[in-house]
Amino acid sequence: MAFRAAPLAIAPKAVEDYDPNPQYSYGYDIQDSLTGDSKSQSETRNGDVVQGSYSLVNPDGLRRTVDYTADPVNGFNAVVRREPLAVKVAHAPAPVAYAAAPQIARVSYAAAPSVAYPTPIGYSAAPAVAKIAYSSPAVSYHI
């Protein structure tokens, strides 16, 4: 009887999609008057060249804007500007003052009534345990 190995199942390699000239563009702008949050960003990519900018309002009231570019020849370069705002930044509202909770009236309760329970039925004690003493055999097995 001859045995032979079963053939191996070889999974094909997954082909990764590669875009030699990637392109995208996106942007967002947030202006929240309730919290004073103000920020924006936009970016565009065409192949290996990326251009974009983002801005936000710092806690000191100045808007910081960063314009940046990145490419294989010059690398990443950014220009940062800080500009005062024409409008005051809205700050979080002041905390609300709370009054102390009113005192709760104390309620007095009567003592719980005493309940008489019947005397339990008598139980007999456990039977006495007989102690058994053991001794070693009179004959030794060692020669």
GROMACS .gro file of C-alpha atoms in nm:
model
  143
    1MET     CA    1   0.000   0.000   0.000
    2ALA     CA    2   0.156   0.330  -0.108
    3PHE     CA    3   0.087   0.667   0.049
    4ARG     CA    4   0.141   1.002  -0.110
    5ALA     CA    5   0.092   1.357   0.014
    6ALA     CA    6  -0.223   1.542  -0.076
    7PRO     CA    7  -0.173   1.832  -0.317
    8LEU     CA    8  -0.140   2.174  -0.156
    9ALA     CA    9  -0.405   2.434  -0.223
   10ILE     CA   10  -0.227   2.756  -0.310
   11ALA     CA   11  -0.423   3.075  -0.260
   12PRO     CA   12  -0.372   3.334  -0.532
   13LYS     CA   13  -0.201   3.654  -0.421
   14ALA     CA   14  -0.432   3.948  -0.373
   15VAL     CA   15  -0.361   4.217  -0.627
   16GLU     CA   16  -0.335   4.558  -0.465
   17ASP     CA   17  -0.475   4.847  -0.661
   18TYR     CA   18  -0.207   5.108  -0.704
   19ASP     CA   19  -0.283   5.450  -0.836
   20PRO     CA   20   0.037   5.604  -0.977
   21ASN     CA   21  -0.128   5.949  -0.982
   22PRO     CA   22  -0.348   5.982  -0.671
   23GLN     CA   23  -0.582   6.279  -0.665
   24TYR     CA   24  -0.818   6.409  -0.400
   25SER     CA   25  -0.954   6.728  -0.259
   26TYR     CA   26  -1.142   6.796   0.064
   27GLY     CA   27  -1.232   7.074   0.301
   28TYR     CA   28  -1.443   7.165   0.603
   29ASP     CA   29  -1.538   7.477   0.795
   30ILE     CA   30  -1.674   7.484   1.152
   31GLN     CA   31  -1.820   7.801   1.306
   32ASP     CA   32  -1.991   7.721   1.638
   33SER     CA   33  -2.125   8.038   1.799
   34LEU     CA   34  -2.229   7.856   2.117
   35THR     CA   35  -1.880   7.732   2.210
   36GLY     CA   36  -1.675   7.977   2.003
   37ASP     CA   37  -1.513   7.691   1.811
   38SER     CA   38  -1.389   7.819   1.477
   39LYS     CA   39  -1.168   7.610   1.250
   40SER     CA   40  -1.134   7.512   0.886
   41GLN     CA   41  -0.914   7.301   0.663
   42SER     CA   42  -0.877   7.232   0.293
   43GLU     CA   43  -0.631   7.014   0.105
   44THR     CA   44  -0.573   6.911  -0.256
   45ARG     CA   45  -0.345   6.640  -0.387
   46ASN     CA   46  -0.239   6.590  -0.746
   47GLY     CA   47   0.011   6.306  -0.775
   48ASP     CA   48   0.299   6.371  -0.537
   49VAL     CA   49   0.213   6.740  -0.488
   50VAL     CA   50  -0.004   6.837  -0.189
   51GLN     CA   51  -0.130   7.188  -0.116
   52GLY     CA   52  -0.349   7.288   0.172
   53SER     CA   53  -0.424   7.516   0.461
   54TYR     CA   54  -0.590   7.507   0.799
   55SER     CA   55  -0.690   7.771   1.047
   56LEU     CA   56  -0.816   7.784   1.402
   57VAL     CA   57  -0.881   8.039   1.674
   58ASN     CA   58  -0.636   8.018   1.962
   59PRO     CA   59  -0.746   8.081   2.322
   60ASP     CA   60  -0.566   8.419   2.312
   61GLY     CA   61  -0.815   8.538   2.046
   62LEU     CA   62  -0.578   8.524   1.748
   63ARG     CA   63  -0.654   8.323   1.435
   64ARG     CA   64  -0.367   8.095   1.336
   65THR     CA   65  -0.355   8.007   0.965
   66VAL     CA   66  -0.109   7.755   0.823
   67ASP     CA   67  -0.058   7.731   0.445
   68TYR     CA   68   0.147   7.429   0.344
   69THR     CA   69   0.282   7.250   0.036
   70ALA     CA   70   0.460   6.920  -0.002
   71ASP     CA   71   0.631   6.778  -0.310
   72PRO     CA   72   0.923   6.542  -0.387
   73VAL     CA   73   1.158   6.828  -0.481
   74ASN     CA   74   1.107   7.079  -0.196
   75GLY     CA   75   0.968   6.853   0.078
   76PHE     CA   76   0.717   6.992   0.327
   77ASN     CA   77   0.698   7.370   0.367
   78ALA     CA   78   0.459   7.568   0.583
   79VAL     CA   79   0.389   7.937   0.635
   80VAL     CA   80   0.221   8.028   0.966
   81ARG     CA   81   0.028   8.353   1.014
   82ARG     CA   82  -0.132   8.488   1.332
   83GLU     CA   83  -0.400   8.752   1.286
   84PRO     CA   84  -0.625   8.929   1.536
   85LEU     CA   85  -0.996   8.868   1.500
   86ALA     CA   86  -1.239   9.149   1.424
   87VAL     CA   87  -1.502   8.982   1.642
   88LYS     CA   88  -1.453   8.877   2.004
   89VAL     CA   89  -1.438   8.504   2.061
   90ALA     CA   90  -1.745   8.369   2.239
   91HIS     CA   91  -1.649   8.205   2.566
   92ALA     CA   92  -1.834   7.933   2.746
   93PRO     CA   93  -2.127   8.067   2.948
   94ALA     CA   94  -2.075   8.133   3.319
   95PRO     CA   95  -2.180   7.851   3.549
   96VAL     CA   96  -2.532   7.868   3.684
   97ALA     CA   97  -2.561   7.945   4.056
   98TYR     CA   98  -2.758   7.679   4.239
   99ALA     CA   99  -2.949   7.729   4.564
  100ALA     CA  100  -2.909   7.485   4.849
  101ALA     CA  101  -3.163   7.205   4.859
  102PRO     CA  102  -3.447   7.260   5.107
  103GLN     CA  103  -3.429   7.077   5.438
  104ILE     CA  104  -3.626   6.757   5.449
  105ALA     CA  105  -3.866   6.718   5.740
  106ARG     CA  106  -3.764   6.434   5.968
  107VAL     CA  107  -4.029   6.169   6.019
  108SER     CA  108  -4.032   5.973   6.342
  109TYR     CA  109  -4.147   5.615   6.345
  110ALA     CA  110  -4.280   5.409   6.635
  111ALA     CA  111  -4.068   5.123   6.761
  112ALA     CA  112  -4.135   4.789   6.601
  113PRO     CA  113  -4.369   4.573   6.806
  114SER     CA  114  -4.207   4.291   6.998
  115VAL     CA  115  -4.312   3.950   6.876
  116ALA     CA  116  -4.318   3.645   7.102
  117TYR     CA  117  -4.199   3.326   6.940
  118PRO     CA  118  -4.281   2.983   7.081
  119THR     CA  119  -3.999   2.793   7.248
  120PRO     CA  120  -3.841   2.551   7.001
  121ILE     CA  121  -3.901   2.184   7.043
  122GLY     CA  122  -3.620   2.015   7.230
  123TYR     CA  123  -3.369   1.816   7.032
  124SER     CA  124  -3.164   1.528   7.164
  125ALA     CA  125  -2.788   1.552   7.164
  126ALA     CA  126  -2.588   1.378   6.897
  127PRO     CA  127  -2.492   1.021   6.980
  128ALA     CA  128  -2.158   0.973   7.150
  129VAL     CA  129  -1.874   0.877   6.921
  130ALA     CA  130  -1.691   0.558   7.011
  131LYS     CA  131  -1.315   0.604   6.999
  132ILE     CA  132  -1.124   0.321   6.839
  133ALA     CA  133  -0.755   0.271   6.908
  134TYR     CA  134  -0.529   0.114   6.648
  135SER     CA  135  -0.189  -0.043   6.705
  136SER     CA  136   0.089  -0.160   6.479
  137PRO     CA  137   0.108  -0.531   6.393
  138ALA     CA  138   0.303  -0.756   6.620
  139VAL     CA  139   0.500  -0.902   6.327
  140SER     CA  140   0.762  -0.692   6.152
  141TYR     CA  141   0.811  -0.733   5.781
  142HIS     CA  142   1.172  -0.619   5.781
  143ILE     CA  143   1.435  -0.889   5.779
   0.00000   0.00000   0.00000
